[in-house]
Coordinates of C-alpha atoms and ligand atoms in Angstrom, one line a residue:
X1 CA 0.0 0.0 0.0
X2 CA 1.4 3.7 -1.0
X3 CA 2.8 5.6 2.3
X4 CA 0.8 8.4 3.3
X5 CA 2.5 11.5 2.2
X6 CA 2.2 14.8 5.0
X7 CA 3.7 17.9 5.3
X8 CA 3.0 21.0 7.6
X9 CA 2.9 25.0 7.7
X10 CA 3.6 26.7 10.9
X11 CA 2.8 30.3 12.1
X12 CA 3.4 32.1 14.9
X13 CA 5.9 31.6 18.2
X14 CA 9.0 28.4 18.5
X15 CA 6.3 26.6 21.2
X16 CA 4.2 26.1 17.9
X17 CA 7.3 25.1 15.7
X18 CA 8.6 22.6 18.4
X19 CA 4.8 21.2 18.9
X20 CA 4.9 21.2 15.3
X21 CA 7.6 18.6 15.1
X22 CA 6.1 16.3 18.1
X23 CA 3.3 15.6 15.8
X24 CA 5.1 15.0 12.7
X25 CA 6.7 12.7 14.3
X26 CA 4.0 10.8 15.8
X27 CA 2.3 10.8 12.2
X28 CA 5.9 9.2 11.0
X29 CA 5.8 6.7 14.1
X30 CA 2.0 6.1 12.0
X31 CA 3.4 5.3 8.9
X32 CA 3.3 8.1 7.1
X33 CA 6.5 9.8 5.5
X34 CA 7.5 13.0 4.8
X35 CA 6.2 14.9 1.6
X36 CA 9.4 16.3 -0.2
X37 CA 9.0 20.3 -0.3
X38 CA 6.9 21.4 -3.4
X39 CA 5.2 17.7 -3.7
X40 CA 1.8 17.1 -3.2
X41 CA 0.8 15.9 0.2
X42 CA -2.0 13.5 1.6
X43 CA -2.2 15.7 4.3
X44 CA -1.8 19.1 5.1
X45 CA -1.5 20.8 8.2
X46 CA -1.9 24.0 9.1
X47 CA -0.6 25.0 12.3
X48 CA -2.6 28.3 13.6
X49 CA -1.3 31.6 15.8
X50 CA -3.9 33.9 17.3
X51 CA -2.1 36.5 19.4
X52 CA -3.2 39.5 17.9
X53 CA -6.2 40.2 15.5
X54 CA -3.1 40.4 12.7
X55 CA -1.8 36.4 13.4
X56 CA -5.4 35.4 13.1
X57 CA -6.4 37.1 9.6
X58 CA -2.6 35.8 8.3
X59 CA -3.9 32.3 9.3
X60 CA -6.7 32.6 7.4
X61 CA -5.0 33.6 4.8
X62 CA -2.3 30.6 4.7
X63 CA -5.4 28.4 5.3
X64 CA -6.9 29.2 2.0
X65 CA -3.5 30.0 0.3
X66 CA -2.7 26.6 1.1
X67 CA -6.0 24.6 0.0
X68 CA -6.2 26.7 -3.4
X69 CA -2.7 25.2 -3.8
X70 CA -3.3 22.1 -2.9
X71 CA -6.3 20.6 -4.3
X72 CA -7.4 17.2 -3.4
X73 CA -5.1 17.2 -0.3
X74 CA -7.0 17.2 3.2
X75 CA -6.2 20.2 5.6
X76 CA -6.1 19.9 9.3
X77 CA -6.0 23.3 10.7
X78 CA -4.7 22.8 14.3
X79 CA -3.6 25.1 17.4
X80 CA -4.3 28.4 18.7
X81 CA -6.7 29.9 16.3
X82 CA -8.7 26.4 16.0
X83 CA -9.4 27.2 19.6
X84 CA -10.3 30.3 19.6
X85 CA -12.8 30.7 16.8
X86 CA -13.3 26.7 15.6
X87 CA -16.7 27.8 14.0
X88 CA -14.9 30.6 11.4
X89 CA -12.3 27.9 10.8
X90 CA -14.9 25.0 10.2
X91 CA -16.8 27.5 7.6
X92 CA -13.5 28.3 5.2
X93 CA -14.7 26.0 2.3
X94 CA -11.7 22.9 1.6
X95 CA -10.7 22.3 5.3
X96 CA -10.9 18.9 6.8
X97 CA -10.4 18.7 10.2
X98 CA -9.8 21.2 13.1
X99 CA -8.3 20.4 16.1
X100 CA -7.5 22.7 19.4
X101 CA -4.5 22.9 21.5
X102 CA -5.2 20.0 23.5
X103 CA -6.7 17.7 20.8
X104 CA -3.9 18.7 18.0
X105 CA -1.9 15.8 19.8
X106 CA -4.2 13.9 18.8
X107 CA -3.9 14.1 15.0
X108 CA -2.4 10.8 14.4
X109 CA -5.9 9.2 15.4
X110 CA -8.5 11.7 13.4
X111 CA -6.4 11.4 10.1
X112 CA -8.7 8.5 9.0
X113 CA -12.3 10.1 10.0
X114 CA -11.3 13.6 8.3
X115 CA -13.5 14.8 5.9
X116 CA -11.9 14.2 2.4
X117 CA -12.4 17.4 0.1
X118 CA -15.5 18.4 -0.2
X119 CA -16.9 16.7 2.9
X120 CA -18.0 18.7 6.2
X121 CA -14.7 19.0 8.3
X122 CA -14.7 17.1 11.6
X123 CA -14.3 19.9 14.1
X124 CA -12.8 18.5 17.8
X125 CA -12.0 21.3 19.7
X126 CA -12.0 20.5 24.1
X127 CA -12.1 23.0 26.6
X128 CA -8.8 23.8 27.8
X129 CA -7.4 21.4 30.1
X130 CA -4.3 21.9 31.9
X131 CA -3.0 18.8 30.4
X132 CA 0.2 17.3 30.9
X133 CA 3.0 19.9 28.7
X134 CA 5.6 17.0 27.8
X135 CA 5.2 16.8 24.1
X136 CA 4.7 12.9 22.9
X137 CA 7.2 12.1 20.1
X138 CA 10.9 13.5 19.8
X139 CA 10.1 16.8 18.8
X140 CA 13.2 17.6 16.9
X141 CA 12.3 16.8 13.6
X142 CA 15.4 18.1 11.0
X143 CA 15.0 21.3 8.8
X144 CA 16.5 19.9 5.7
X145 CA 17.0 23.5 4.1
X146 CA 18.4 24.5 7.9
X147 CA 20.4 21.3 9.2
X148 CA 20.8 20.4 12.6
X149 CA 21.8 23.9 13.8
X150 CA 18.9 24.6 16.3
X151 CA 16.3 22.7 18.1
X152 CA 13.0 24.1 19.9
X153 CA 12.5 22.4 23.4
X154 CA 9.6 22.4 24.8
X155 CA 9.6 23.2 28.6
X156 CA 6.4 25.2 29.9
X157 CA 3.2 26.2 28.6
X158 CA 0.2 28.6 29.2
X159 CA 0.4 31.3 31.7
X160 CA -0.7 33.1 34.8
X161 CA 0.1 35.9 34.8
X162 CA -3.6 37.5 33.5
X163 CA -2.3 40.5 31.2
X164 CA -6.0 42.3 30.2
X165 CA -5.0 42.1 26.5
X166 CA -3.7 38.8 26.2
X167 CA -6.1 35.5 25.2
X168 CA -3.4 33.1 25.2
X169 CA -4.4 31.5 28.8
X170 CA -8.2 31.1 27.4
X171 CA -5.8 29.4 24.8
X172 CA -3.7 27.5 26.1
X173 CA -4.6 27.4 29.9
X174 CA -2.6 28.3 33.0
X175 CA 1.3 27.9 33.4
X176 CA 2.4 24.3 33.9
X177 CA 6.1 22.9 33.1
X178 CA 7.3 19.6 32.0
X179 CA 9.2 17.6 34.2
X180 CA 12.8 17.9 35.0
X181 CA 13.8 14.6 34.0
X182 CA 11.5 15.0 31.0
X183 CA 13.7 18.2 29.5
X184 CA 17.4 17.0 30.3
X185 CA 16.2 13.3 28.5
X186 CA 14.7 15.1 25.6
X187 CA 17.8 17.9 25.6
X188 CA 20.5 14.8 25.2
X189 CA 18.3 13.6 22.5
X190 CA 18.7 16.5 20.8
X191 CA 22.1 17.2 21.8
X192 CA 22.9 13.8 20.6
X193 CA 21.0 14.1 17.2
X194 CA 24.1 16.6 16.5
X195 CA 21.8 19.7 17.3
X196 CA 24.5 22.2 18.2
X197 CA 22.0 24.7 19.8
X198 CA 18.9 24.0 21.8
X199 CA 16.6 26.4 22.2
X200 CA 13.8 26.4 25.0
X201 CA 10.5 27.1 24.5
X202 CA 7.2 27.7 26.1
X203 CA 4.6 30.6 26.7
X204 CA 6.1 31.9 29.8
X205 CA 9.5 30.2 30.1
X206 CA 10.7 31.8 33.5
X207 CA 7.7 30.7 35.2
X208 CA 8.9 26.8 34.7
X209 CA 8.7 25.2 38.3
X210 CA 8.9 21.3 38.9
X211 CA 9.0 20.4 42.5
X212 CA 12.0 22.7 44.1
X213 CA 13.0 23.3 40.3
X214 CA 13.1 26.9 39.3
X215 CA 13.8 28.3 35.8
X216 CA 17.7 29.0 36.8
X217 CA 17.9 25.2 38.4
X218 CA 16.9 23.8 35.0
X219 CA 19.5 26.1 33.2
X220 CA 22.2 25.1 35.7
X221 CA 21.1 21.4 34.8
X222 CA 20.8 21.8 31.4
X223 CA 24.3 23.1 31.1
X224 CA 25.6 19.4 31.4
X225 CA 24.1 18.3 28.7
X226 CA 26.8 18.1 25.4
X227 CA 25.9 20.9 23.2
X228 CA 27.2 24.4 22.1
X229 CA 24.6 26.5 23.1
X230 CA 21.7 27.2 25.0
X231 CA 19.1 30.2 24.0
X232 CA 16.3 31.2 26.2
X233 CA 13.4 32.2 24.5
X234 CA 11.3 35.1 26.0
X235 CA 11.6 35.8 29.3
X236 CA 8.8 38.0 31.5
X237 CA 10.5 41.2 33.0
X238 CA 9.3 40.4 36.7
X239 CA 11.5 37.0 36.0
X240 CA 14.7 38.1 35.8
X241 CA 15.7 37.9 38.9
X242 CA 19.7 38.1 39.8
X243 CA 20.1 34.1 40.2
X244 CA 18.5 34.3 36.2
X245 CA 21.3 37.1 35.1
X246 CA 24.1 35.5 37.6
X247 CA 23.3 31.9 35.7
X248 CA 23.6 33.7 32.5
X249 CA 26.6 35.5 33.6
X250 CA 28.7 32.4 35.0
X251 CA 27.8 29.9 31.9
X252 CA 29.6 29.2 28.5
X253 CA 27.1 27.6 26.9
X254 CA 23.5 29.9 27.8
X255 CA 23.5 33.0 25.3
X256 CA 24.1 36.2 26.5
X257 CA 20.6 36.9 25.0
X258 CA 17.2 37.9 26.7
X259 CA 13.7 38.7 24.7
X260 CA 12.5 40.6 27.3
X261 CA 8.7 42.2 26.7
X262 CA 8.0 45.8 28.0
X263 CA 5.0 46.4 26.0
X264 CA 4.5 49.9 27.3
X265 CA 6.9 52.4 28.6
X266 CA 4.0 54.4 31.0
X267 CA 3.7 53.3 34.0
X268 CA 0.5 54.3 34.2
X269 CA -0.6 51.8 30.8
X270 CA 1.3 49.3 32.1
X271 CA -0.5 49.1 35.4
X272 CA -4.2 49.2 33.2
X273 CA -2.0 46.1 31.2
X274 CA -1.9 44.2 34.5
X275 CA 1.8 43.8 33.8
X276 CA 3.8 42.6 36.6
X277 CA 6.7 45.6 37.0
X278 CA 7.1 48.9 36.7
X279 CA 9.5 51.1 33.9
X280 CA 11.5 51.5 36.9
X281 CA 12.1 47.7 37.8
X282 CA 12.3 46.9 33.8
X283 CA 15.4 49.3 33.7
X284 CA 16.8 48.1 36.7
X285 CA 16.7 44.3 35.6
X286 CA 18.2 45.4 31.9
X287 CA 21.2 47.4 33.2
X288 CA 21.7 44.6 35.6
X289 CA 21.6 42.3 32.8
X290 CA 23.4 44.2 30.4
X291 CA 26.5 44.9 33.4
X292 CA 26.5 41.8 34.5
X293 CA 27.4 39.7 30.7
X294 CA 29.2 41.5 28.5
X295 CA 28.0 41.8 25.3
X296 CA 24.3 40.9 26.0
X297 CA 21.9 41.2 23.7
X298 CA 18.6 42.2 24.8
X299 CA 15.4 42.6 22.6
X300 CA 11.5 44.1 23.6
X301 CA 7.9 43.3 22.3
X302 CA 6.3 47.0 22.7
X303 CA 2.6 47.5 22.2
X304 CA 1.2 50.8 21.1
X305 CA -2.5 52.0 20.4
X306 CA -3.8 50.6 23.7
X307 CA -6.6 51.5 24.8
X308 CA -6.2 54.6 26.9
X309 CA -3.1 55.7 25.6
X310 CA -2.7 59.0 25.1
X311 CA 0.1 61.8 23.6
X312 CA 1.2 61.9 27.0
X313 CA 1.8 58.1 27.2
X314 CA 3.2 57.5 24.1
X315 CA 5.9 60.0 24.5
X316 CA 6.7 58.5 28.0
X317 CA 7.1 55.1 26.4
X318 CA 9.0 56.9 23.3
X319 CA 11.5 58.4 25.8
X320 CA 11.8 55.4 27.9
X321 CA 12.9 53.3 25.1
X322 CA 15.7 55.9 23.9
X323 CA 16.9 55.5 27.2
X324 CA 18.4 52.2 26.8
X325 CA 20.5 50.3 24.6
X326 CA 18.3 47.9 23.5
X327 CA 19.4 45.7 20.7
X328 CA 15.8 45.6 18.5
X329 CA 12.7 46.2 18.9
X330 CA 9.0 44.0 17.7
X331 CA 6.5 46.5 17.3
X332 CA 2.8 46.2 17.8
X333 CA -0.7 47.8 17.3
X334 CA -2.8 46.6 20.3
X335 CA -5.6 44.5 19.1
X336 CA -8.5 43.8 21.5
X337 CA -8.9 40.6 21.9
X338 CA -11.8 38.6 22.3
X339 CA -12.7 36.9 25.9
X340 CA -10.1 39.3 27.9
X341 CA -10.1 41.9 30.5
X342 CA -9.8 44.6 28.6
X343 CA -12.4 43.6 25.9
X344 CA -14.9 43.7 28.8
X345 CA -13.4 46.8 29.6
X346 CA -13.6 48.7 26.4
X347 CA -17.1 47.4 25.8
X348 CA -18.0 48.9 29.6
X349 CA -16.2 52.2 28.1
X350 CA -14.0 52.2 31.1
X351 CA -11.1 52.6 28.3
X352 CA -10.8 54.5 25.2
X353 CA -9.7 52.6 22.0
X354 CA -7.1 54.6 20.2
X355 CA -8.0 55.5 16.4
X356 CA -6.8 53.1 14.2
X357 CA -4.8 55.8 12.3
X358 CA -3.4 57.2 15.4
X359 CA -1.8 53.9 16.4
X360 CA -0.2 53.2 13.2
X361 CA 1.3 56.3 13.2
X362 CA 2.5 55.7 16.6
X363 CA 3.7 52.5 15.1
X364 CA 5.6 53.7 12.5
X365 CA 7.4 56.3 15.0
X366 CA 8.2 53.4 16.9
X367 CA 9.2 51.4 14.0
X368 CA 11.9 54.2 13.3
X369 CA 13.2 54.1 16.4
X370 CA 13.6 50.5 16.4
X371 CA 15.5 50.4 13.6
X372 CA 17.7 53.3 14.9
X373 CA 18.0 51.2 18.5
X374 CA 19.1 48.4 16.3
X375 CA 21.9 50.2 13.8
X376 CA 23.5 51.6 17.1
X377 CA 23.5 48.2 18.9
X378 CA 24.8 46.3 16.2
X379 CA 27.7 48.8 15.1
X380 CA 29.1 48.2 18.8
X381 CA 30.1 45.1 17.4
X382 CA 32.3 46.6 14.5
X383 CA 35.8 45.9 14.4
X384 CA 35.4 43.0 17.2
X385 CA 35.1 39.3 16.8
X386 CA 32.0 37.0 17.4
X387 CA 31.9 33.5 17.1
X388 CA 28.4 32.6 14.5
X389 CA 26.6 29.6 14.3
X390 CA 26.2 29.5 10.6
X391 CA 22.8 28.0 9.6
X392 CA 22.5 28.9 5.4
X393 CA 24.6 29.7 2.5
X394 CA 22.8 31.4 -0.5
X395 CA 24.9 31.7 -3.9
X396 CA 25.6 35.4 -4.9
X397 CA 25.5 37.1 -8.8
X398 CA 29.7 36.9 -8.3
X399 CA 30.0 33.4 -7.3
X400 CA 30.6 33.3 -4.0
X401 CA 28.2 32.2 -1.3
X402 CA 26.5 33.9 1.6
X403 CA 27.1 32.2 4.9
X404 CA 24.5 33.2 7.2
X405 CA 24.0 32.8 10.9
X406 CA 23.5 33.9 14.8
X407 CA 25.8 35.3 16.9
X408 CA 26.0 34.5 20.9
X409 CA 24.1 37.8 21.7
X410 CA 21.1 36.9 18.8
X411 CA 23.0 39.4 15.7
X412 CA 22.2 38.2 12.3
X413 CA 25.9 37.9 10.8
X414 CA 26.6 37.4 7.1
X415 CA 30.0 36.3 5.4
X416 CA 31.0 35.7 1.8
X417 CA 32.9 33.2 0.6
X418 CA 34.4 31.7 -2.1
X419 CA 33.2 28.3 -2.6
X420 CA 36.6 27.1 -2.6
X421 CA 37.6 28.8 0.6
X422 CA 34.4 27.4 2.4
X423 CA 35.4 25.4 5.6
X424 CA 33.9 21.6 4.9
X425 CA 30.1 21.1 7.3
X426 CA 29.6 25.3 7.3
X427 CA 26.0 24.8 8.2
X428 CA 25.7 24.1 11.4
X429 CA 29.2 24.9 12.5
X430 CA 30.6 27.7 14.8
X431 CA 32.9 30.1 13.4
X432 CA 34.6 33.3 14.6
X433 CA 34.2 36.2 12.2
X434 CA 35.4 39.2 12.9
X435 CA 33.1 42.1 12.0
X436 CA 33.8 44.8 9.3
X437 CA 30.2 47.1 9.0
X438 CA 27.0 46.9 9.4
X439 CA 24.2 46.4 6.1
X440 CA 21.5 47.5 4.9
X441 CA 19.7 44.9 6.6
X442 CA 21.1 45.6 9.7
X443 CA 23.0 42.2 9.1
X444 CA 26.4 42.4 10.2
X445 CA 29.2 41.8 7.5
X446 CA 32.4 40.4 8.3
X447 CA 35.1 37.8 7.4
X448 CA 36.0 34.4 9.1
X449 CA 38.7 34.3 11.8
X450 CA 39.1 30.6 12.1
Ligands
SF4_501 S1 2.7 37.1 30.4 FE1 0.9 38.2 29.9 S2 1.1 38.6 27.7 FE2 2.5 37.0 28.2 S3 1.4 35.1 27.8 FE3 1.2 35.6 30.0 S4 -0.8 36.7 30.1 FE4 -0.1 36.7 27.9

């Protein structure tokens, strides 16, 4: 009998790309293989992000992209989105089955009842449960066109914390971690599978707890295990505590990277956010940060157009941010959200919503200054040397190829090199380069030390 043939699409954060690979590699424990990229698949899976109103409308849009250029394939749209609005998703003519966080793990045993084109989609979407978080399956499936540079771990999901804006606990339920001895088998998995950087995931990293086992105990654990790197993924400002930085500070193999969220720069819209600091304890914890590991990376997720957010605010949040060398910036427009805090409070009219031309042009002031934060961060790095883990090499017009790859503090660094020069096993080796300018695309430029 032919082998099943699947392939999958993923949007949104690594927690979805490393869930991603758990299923595919339950459906390959199943029987089913791989599709080759730009072959026609059995099954398609779509895996969904609703964070912002933005994530949800590109879903849609991948959803239908995908079944227009796929016909006669089934489509299992899975994950965030699926939960959130499983009727809209059920009603997009060509999709065959939707699944919700909980149930996407499932997939392997709906594959057979799915409706085939045409047919109504089988729709299984459960509460959320605050099911167990250790993903079934290996979850490091290989990224042919990548190697084995980097692998997502999964350690934590959902969240507590209760941000007004934010829908992912109605998503994906409240914070829960997976067991110690859970992450350091699954990191030596991946360590051994030649991954040469592991990178954890979850929805709220910092908060992971198992028994005595806090988020700098796992780190400290972690560091045994045989690999080159370590990156943490986001990490909530009210986390990063001085055993985090110190753990950061004392290790060889943890990045000198932090994603660290500040969403507003106003005290007073960060208190209506239900955010767990102030802009004083969010500059305190960078500068200890940035002190403490030399060369330290450190990025920001800031919100603007929230409801209630004046001139006044915006400035405050505009200054705040010139204030401090942060290395980039991801900029958003506050979408309300439906099912959270400050839906209910917009609909009460306790808050103002900002006009939606207001906030973009708050966005795109921001937006300048995040590019600006980003040229001035990276040219610190001009004329020193930083040691890359190269992931891609793309051909140029003159010959040579362009090695691409991550520095220790989370720069994108390019090189160029003449095919016949090119150390042997570039992707997914470590390299020093010692940097020469900064590009147009904010990539650094440089040429290989060693
Ligand atoms: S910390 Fe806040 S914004 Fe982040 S996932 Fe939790 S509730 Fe959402």
């Amino acid at each position: 009998m032919k082998q099943k043939s699947v392939t999958a699409v993923t949007l949104g954060c690594k927690l979805n790309y490393a869930e991603t690979s758990a299923i595919l590699d339950m459906l390959l424990q199943e029987g089913w293989q791989l599709a080759e990229p730009g072959d026609r698949a059995d099954l398609f899976i779509v895996h969904t992000c609703a964070v912002t109103g933005q994530a949800e409308q590109k879903s849609r849009q991948q959803i239908r992209k995908i079944i227009r250029k796929n016909p006669g394939s089934r489509i299992a749209v899975i994950g965030c989105y699926a939960q959130l609005d499983p009727g809209r998703v059920a009603g997009i003519d060509g999709v065959s089955l939707v699944l919700g966080t909980t149930d996407k793990f499932e997939l392997a045993h709906y594959t057979g009842e799915a409706g085939s084109p045409g047919l109504a989609p089988l729709v299984v979407v459960s509460p959320v449960r605050d099911l167990d978080v250790a993903l079934p399956g290996s979850s490091m499936l290989c990224r042919p066109d990548k190697g084995r540079t980097r692998a997502f771990l999964k350690i934590q999901d959902g969240c507590s914390h209760g941000c007004s804006y934010c829908t992912i606990p109605n998503i994906r339920g409240r914070s829960r971690s997976v067991p110690l001895d859970v992450v350091l088998e699954r990191a030596a998995g991946i360590a051994g599978a030649g991954y040469r950087e592991i990178v954890l995931t979850g929805v709220n990293i910092a908060d992971y707890r198992d028994g005595q086992t806090r988020f700098p105990d796992l780190l400290r654990r972690l560091e045994q295990v045989d690999v080159s790197r370590i990156r943490i993924g986001s990490v909530e400002p009210d986390l990063l505590d001085l055993d985090l930085i110190g753990t950061v500070a004392a290790s060889g193999k943890i990045m000198p990277h932090f994603h660290l969220p500040l969403q507003s720069g106003s005290d007073r819209i960060l208190k209506s956010m239900g955010r767990h600091y102030d802009t004083a304890t969010y500059r305190k914890r960078f500068i200890q940060a940035v002190e403490a590991i030399p060369g330290c990376g450190i990025g920001a997720d800031v919100m603007t157009g929230y409801p209630g957010e004046g001139a006044q605010e915006f400035d405050e949040m505009y200054r705040f941010l010139e204030s401090l060398p942060t290395a980039y910036l991801h900029v958003f427009t506050c979408s309300v959200r439906p099912g959270t805090t400050l839906s209910r409070q917009v609909a009460r009219r306790e808050l103002r919503t900002v006009p939606h031309a207001e906030a973009a042009s708050r966005a795109s002031r921001l937006a300048g200054l995040a590019r600006r934060l980003e040229q001035n961060f990276a040219s610190l790095s001009v004329g020193r040397s930083l040691r890359v883990l190269f992931e891609e090499g793309v051909g140029n017009p003159d010959g040579t190829v362009r090695w691409s790859g991550y520095s220790e503090n989370y720069l994108r660094v390019d090189v160029d090199l003449d095919p016949d020069a090119t150390p042997d096993a570039m992707r997914g080796s470590v390299h020093e380069v010692l940097v020469d300018g900064v590009g147009e695309d904010l990539h650094l430029t440089g040429r290989l030390l060693s």
